Amino acid sequence: MPDLRGVWPALLVGCAAHLGPPTEPPPKDEGVGATVARACWVEYARDVMPGKLAVAHRGQPEDQDSTQSGLLITGEGGTFLIDGGMAVDLAHEVEGVHGLPRYFLNRASKTWDRLQTPVEAVTSTGTDPASLTAALPTHGHFDHLGGLLDLPDVPVWMPEPEIEVARRSAAGEREGTTPNDAIGVLPRAVSLSMDGPGAWSWSSGHDLMGDGSVLVVPLPGHTPGSVGIRVALPDGREVFLVGDAVWLREGYEEREPKSWLASRFVDDDVDAAGVQVARLWALHQALPDVLILPAHDRRAWLEAFGSPGCVGDPPTPGPEPTTAPG
Ligand SMILES: [Zn+2]
């Protein structure tokens, strides 16, 4: 009797469809104009990402260091925190979550090694959390939105499709955003329009700072209102934080989606998620100097920042709070 342990998961993770190339024209190299004054990598928690689960079709998948991190950026338009990590009170967060999602949330509370809360992380950069203009999650899953419950006075800017997911989660109509995250964030949620300038092959988006240094573009698939955020760093490099569009950089390097099992469990629209992976691959092919930053791939954060910390000017007294994004 052959030892079949490990075969069924290999089948499950290995039978995702191969992605075709994107249908859009290749991304244009627009160059870097205005840059942010300061950008900081703040790290909330660490874990290990199973390579087999994160990327389909890999010959020798290796586990990789995984992170829950945020990007704190200061520019002409204010100071913004991109992603907040998981909730400080995970027991509260898991209330109202059922079935497999509840199992994985409970598991996350044991496997993720928390380093600091969002308040501690922001403060560690010399930034007063009260000075934040807004928080902007790449999407509404617990490990990006939940930590923002720790910053209850900070407006949360999200595209309308992601706010709608939160509304339906709060009403018990669907899963995606955990109900208590949705209930905690909805009163201060502000709709982020996506009819401004885009970046590369993304034709529309939102100019966060008003000077082109930070462009938010829609990446629907993982969730309906997922976004990617292109940031021109003070030193002239460009990073593109892509949330969970891919979990590891092999996704865009090899044009591979998440494993079949992971895609079905975590991606809201598997086909749309595949389209985004193909577009990221095309961007990487055309402009390899752009640092594409999967939210959980710690290697990519290390490549961009070296270690948790900041590039650019030290913080100065923040600008007056801006009005809601139009
Ligand atoms: Zn995530």
Coordinates of C-alpha atoms and ligand atoms in Angstrom, one line a residue:
M1 CA 0.0 0.0 0.0
P2 CA 1.7 3.2 -1.1
D3 CA 1.8 6.0 1.4
L4 CA -0.9 8.4 0.1
R5 CA -0.5 11.0 2.9
G6 CA 0.2 14.3 1.3
V7 CA -1.3 13.2 -2.1
W8 CA -4.8 14.7 -1.7
P9 CA -3.6 18.1 -0.6
A10 CA -1.1 18.1 -3.5
L11 CA -4.1 17.4 -5.8
L12 CA -6.1 20.1 -4.2
V13 CA -3.5 22.7 -4.4
G14 CA -2.1 21.7 -7.8
C15 CA -5.2 21.7 -10.0
A16 CA -5.8 25.4 -10.3
A17 CA -6.1 26.6 -13.9
H18 CA -3.1 28.2 -15.5
L19 CA -3.6 31.9 -16.2
G20 CA -3.4 33.4 -19.6
P21 CA -1.6 36.6 -20.3
P22 CA -3.6 39.8 -19.7
T23 CA -5.6 41.4 -22.4
E24 CA -4.7 45.0 -21.5
P25 CA -1.9 46.8 -23.3
P26 CA 1.5 46.6 -21.4
P27 CA 1.9 49.2 -18.6
K28 CA 3.4 52.5 -19.6
D29 CA 6.5 53.7 -17.7
E30 CA 5.2 57.0 -16.4
G31 CA 8.3 57.8 -14.3
V32 CA 8.2 59.2 -10.9
G33 CA 7.1 62.8 -10.4
A34 CA 6.2 64.0 -7.0
T35 CA 7.2 61.7 -4.1
V36 CA 5.8 61.3 -0.6
A37 CA 7.8 63.1 2.2
R38 CA 8.1 59.9 4.3
A39 CA 7.1 56.3 4.1
C40 CA 7.4 53.8 7.0
W41 CA 7.0 50.1 7.2
V42 CA 5.3 49.2 10.4
E43 CA 5.0 45.6 11.3
Y44 CA 2.2 44.2 13.5
A45 CA 2.7 40.4 13.5
R46 CA 4.6 37.5 11.9
D47 CA 3.8 34.0 10.9
V48 CA 4.9 31.5 8.2
M49 CA 3.1 31.2 4.9
P50 CA 2.8 27.7 3.4
G51 CA 4.2 27.9 -0.1
K52 CA 2.0 25.1 -1.4
L53 CA -1.1 27.0 -0.3
A54 CA 0.0 30.4 -1.5
V55 CA 1.0 29.7 -5.1
A56 CA -0.4 27.1 -7.5
H57 CA 1.7 24.8 -9.6
R58 CA 5.0 25.4 -7.8
G59 CA 7.5 22.6 -8.4
Q60 CA 9.2 23.0 -5.0
P61 CA 7.0 25.2 -2.9
E62 CA 8.8 26.5 0.1
D63 CA 7.3 28.1 3.2
Q64 CA 8.0 31.8 3.6
D65 CA 8.1 34.3 6.4
S66 CA 4.7 36.0 6.5
T67 CA 3.9 39.4 7.9
Q68 CA 1.0 41.6 8.9
S69 CA 2.2 45.1 8.1
G70 CA 1.2 48.6 7.4
L71 CA 2.5 51.4 5.3
L72 CA 2.5 54.8 7.0
I73 CA 2.9 57.6 4.4
T74 CA 3.1 61.3 4.8
G75 CA 2.7 63.7 1.9
E76 CA 1.0 66.8 0.6
G77 CA -2.5 65.4 1.5
G78 CA -1.7 64.3 5.0
T79 CA -0.6 61.2 6.8
F80 CA -2.3 57.9 5.9
L81 CA -2.0 54.4 7.4
I82 CA -2.4 51.7 4.8
D83 CA -3.6 48.5 6.5
G84 CA -4.0 47.9 10.2
G85 CA -3.3 44.2 10.7
M86 CA -5.6 42.1 12.8
A87 CA -7.7 43.3 15.7
V88 CA -6.1 43.7 19.1
D89 CA -9.0 41.9 20.7
L90 CA -9.3 38.8 18.5
A91 CA -11.9 37.2 20.8
H92 CA -14.2 40.1 20.1
E93 CA -13.4 39.9 16.4
V94 CA -14.3 36.2 16.1
E95 CA -17.8 36.8 17.6
G96 CA -20.5 36.3 15.0
V97 CA -18.1 34.4 12.7
H98 CA -19.1 30.8 11.9
G99 CA -17.9 27.6 10.3
L100 CA -14.5 27.4 8.6
P101 CA -13.8 31.2 8.8
R102 CA -14.3 30.9 12.6
Y103 CA -11.8 28.0 12.7
F104 CA -9.2 29.9 10.8
L105 CA -9.7 33.1 12.8
N106 CA -9.2 31.1 16.0
R107 CA -6.2 29.5 14.5
A108 CA -4.8 32.8 13.5
S109 CA -4.9 34.0 17.1
K110 CA -2.5 31.1 18.0
T111 CA -0.2 31.1 15.0
W112 CA 0.4 34.9 14.4
D113 CA 3.1 36.3 16.6
R114 CA 2.0 39.8 17.5
L115 CA 4.8 42.3 17.6
Q116 CA 2.9 45.5 18.3
T117 CA -0.6 47.0 18.1
P118 CA -1.4 49.6 15.5
V119 CA -1.2 52.4 18.1
E120 CA 2.2 51.2 19.2
A121 CA 3.4 50.8 15.6
V122 CA 2.4 54.3 14.5
T123 CA 3.8 55.8 17.7
S124 CA 7.1 54.0 17.2
T125 CA 7.7 56.1 14.0
G126 CA 7.4 59.3 15.9
T127 CA 3.9 59.9 14.6
D128 CA 1.0 60.8 16.9
P129 CA -1.9 58.5 16.0
A130 CA -4.2 61.4 16.6
S131 CA -2.6 63.2 13.6
L132 CA -3.6 60.5 11.1
T133 CA -5.7 61.9 8.2
A134 CA -7.2 58.6 7.5
A135 CA -6.6 54.8 7.4
L136 CA -7.0 53.0 4.1
P137 CA -7.2 49.2 4.2
T138 CA -6.2 47.4 1.0
H139 CA -9.4 45.3 1.7
G140 CA -11.8 44.5 4.5
H141 CA -10.5 41.1 5.7
F142 CA -9.8 40.7 9.4
D143 CA -6.0 40.9 9.1
H144 CA -6.0 44.3 7.3
L145 CA -9.1 46.0 8.8
G146 CA -9.4 44.6 12.3
G147 CA -6.5 46.5 13.8
L148 CA -8.2 49.8 12.8
L149 CA -10.6 49.2 15.7
D150 CA -7.6 50.2 17.8
L151 CA -7.7 53.7 16.2
P152 CA -11.4 54.5 16.7
D153 CA -11.2 58.2 15.8
V154 CA -9.5 57.7 12.4
P155 CA -11.7 57.9 9.3
V156 CA -11.5 54.8 7.2
W157 CA -11.4 55.4 3.4
M158 CA -12.6 52.5 1.3
P159 CA -14.1 52.2 -2.2
E160 CA -17.9 51.8 -2.3
P161 CA -17.8 48.0 -3.1
E162 CA -15.8 47.3 0.0
I163 CA -18.1 49.5 2.2
E164 CA -21.0 47.5 0.7
V165 CA -19.4 44.2 1.8
A166 CA -19.0 45.6 5.3
R167 CA -22.7 46.8 5.3
R168 CA -23.8 43.3 4.3
S169 CA -21.5 41.6 6.8
A170 CA -22.8 43.8 9.6
A171 CA -26.3 42.8 8.6
G172 CA -25.4 39.1 8.7
E173 CA -26.1 38.8 4.9
R174 CA -22.6 37.7 3.8
E175 CA -19.1 36.9 5.1
G176 CA -15.9 38.6 4.1
T177 CA -15.5 41.4 6.6
T178 CA -16.1 40.0 10.1
P179 CA -19.3 41.5 11.6
N180 CA -17.6 43.2 14.5
D181 CA -15.0 44.8 12.2
A182 CA -17.8 46.0 10.0
I183 CA -19.8 47.4 12.9
G184 CA -16.8 49.1 14.4
V185 CA -15.6 50.7 11.1
L186 CA -18.9 51.6 9.2
P187 CA -19.7 54.7 11.3
R188 CA -16.5 56.3 10.1
A189 CA -16.2 54.8 6.7
V190 CA -15.8 57.3 3.9
S191 CA -16.4 56.3 0.3
L192 CA -13.2 56.6 -1.8
S193 CA -14.0 57.6 -5.4
M194 CA -12.1 55.8 -8.2
D195 CA -12.7 58.2 -11.1
G196 CA -9.4 60.0 -10.9
P197 CA -6.1 59.2 -12.5
G198 CA -4.9 55.5 -12.5
A199 CA -1.4 54.1 -12.8
W200 CA 0.2 52.0 -15.5
S201 CA -2.5 49.9 -17.2
W202 CA -5.1 50.8 -14.5
S203 CA -7.0 53.6 -16.2
S204 CA -8.6 55.1 -13.2
G205 CA -8.1 55.4 -9.5
H206 CA -7.7 57.9 -6.7
D207 CA -4.9 60.5 -6.3
L208 CA -4.5 60.3 -2.5
M209 CA -2.1 63.2 -1.9
G210 CA -3.3 65.4 -4.8
D211 CA 0.1 65.5 -6.4
G212 CA 0.3 62.0 -8.0
S213 CA 2.7 60.6 -5.4
V214 CA 0.2 58.0 -4.2
L215 CA -2.3 56.5 -6.6
V216 CA -4.9 54.0 -5.4
V217 CA -6.2 51.7 -8.1
P218 CA -9.0 49.1 -8.0
L219 CA -7.9 45.4 -7.8
P220 CA -11.2 43.6 -7.5
G221 CA -11.1 39.8 -7.2
H222 CA -9.8 38.9 -3.8
T223 CA -12.6 41.1 -2.5
P224 CA -14.9 43.4 -4.6
G225 CA -13.3 46.6 -3.4
S226 CA -9.6 45.5 -3.0
V227 CA -7.2 48.2 -4.0
G228 CA -3.5 48.5 -4.9
I229 CA -1.5 51.5 -3.9
R230 CA 1.4 52.9 -5.9
V231 CA 3.7 55.0 -3.7
A232 CA 6.6 57.1 -5.0
L233 CA 9.1 56.8 -2.2
P234 CA 11.2 59.8 -1.2
D235 CA 14.3 58.2 -2.7
G236 CA 12.6 57.9 -6.1
R237 CA 11.8 54.2 -6.0
E238 CA 8.2 53.0 -6.6
V239 CA 6.4 50.5 -4.5
F240 CA 3.0 49.0 -5.4
L241 CA 1.3 47.5 -2.4
V242 CA -1.2 45.0 -3.8
G243 CA -2.8 43.6 -0.6
D244 CA -3.7 40.0 -1.0
A245 CA -4.0 40.0 -4.8
V246 CA -1.1 37.6 -4.5
W247 CA 0.2 36.1 -1.2
L248 CA 3.8 35.6 -2.3
R249 CA 5.8 37.3 -5.0
E250 CA 6.1 34.1 -7.0
G251 CA 2.4 34.8 -7.9
Y252 CA 3.3 37.7 -10.1
E253 CA 6.7 36.4 -11.0
E254 CA 5.4 33.1 -12.4
R255 CA 1.9 34.3 -13.3
E256 CA 0.3 31.8 -10.9
P257 CA -2.8 32.3 -8.8
K258 CA -3.2 31.1 -5.2
S259 CA -3.6 27.4 -4.9
W260 CA -7.0 26.0 -5.9
L261 CA -7.9 25.4 -2.2
A262 CA -6.9 28.9 -1.1
S263 CA -8.5 30.7 -4.0
R264 CA -11.9 29.0 -3.3
F265 CA -11.7 29.9 0.3
V266 CA -10.3 33.4 0.3
D267 CA -10.9 35.0 -3.1
D268 CA -14.4 36.5 -3.6
D269 CA -14.2 36.1 -7.4
V270 CA -11.6 33.6 -8.5
D271 CA -11.7 34.6 -12.2
A272 CA -11.3 38.3 -11.4
A273 CA -8.5 37.5 -9.0
G274 CA -6.7 35.6 -11.8
V275 CA -7.1 38.7 -14.1
Q276 CA -5.3 40.8 -11.5
V277 CA -2.5 38.3 -11.1
A278 CA -2.0 38.4 -14.9
R279 CA -1.9 42.2 -14.8
L280 CA 0.7 42.2 -12.0
W281 CA 2.8 39.8 -14.0
A282 CA 2.6 42.1 -17.1
L283 CA 3.6 45.1 -14.9
H284 CA 6.5 43.1 -13.5
Q285 CA 7.6 42.0 -17.0
A286 CA 7.5 45.6 -18.4
L287 CA 8.8 47.5 -15.3
P288 CA 10.8 45.2 -13.1
D289 CA 12.1 48.0 -11.0
V290 CA 8.7 48.7 -9.6
L291 CA 8.7 46.9 -6.2
I292 CA 5.4 44.9 -6.1
L293 CA 4.6 44.4 -2.5
P294 CA 2.2 41.5 -1.6
A295 CA 0.9 42.5 1.8
H296 CA 2.0 39.2 3.5
D297 CA 5.3 38.5 1.8
R298 CA 7.9 39.6 4.3
R299 CA 10.7 39.2 1.7
A300 CA 9.2 41.9 -0.4
W301 CA 8.9 44.3 2.5
L302 CA 12.6 43.6 3.4
E303 CA 13.6 44.3 -0.2
A304 CA 11.7 47.6 -0.1
F305 CA 12.7 48.9 3.3
G306 CA 15.6 46.8 4.6
S307 CA 13.9 46.5 8.0
P308 CA 10.8 48.0 9.7
G309 CA 11.3 51.8 9.8
C310 CA 11.1 54.9 7.6
V311 CA 12.6 56.4 4.6
G312 CA 12.4 60.2 4.1
D313 CA 12.0 63.2 6.4
P314 CA 11.2 62.9 10.1
P315 CA 7.6 63.8 10.9
T316 CA 6.6 67.5 11.2
P317 CA 3.4 68.9 12.7
G318 CA 0.7 67.4 10.5
P319 CA -1.4 69.4 8.0
E320 CA -4.9 70.4 8.8
P321 CA -7.3 67.5 8.4
T322 CA -8.4 67.3 4.8
T323 CA -12.0 67.1 3.7
A324 CA -13.6 63.8 2.7
P325 CA -12.2 62.5 -0.6
G326 CA -14.3 63.5 -3.6
Ligands
ZN1 ZN -4.5 39.2 4.3

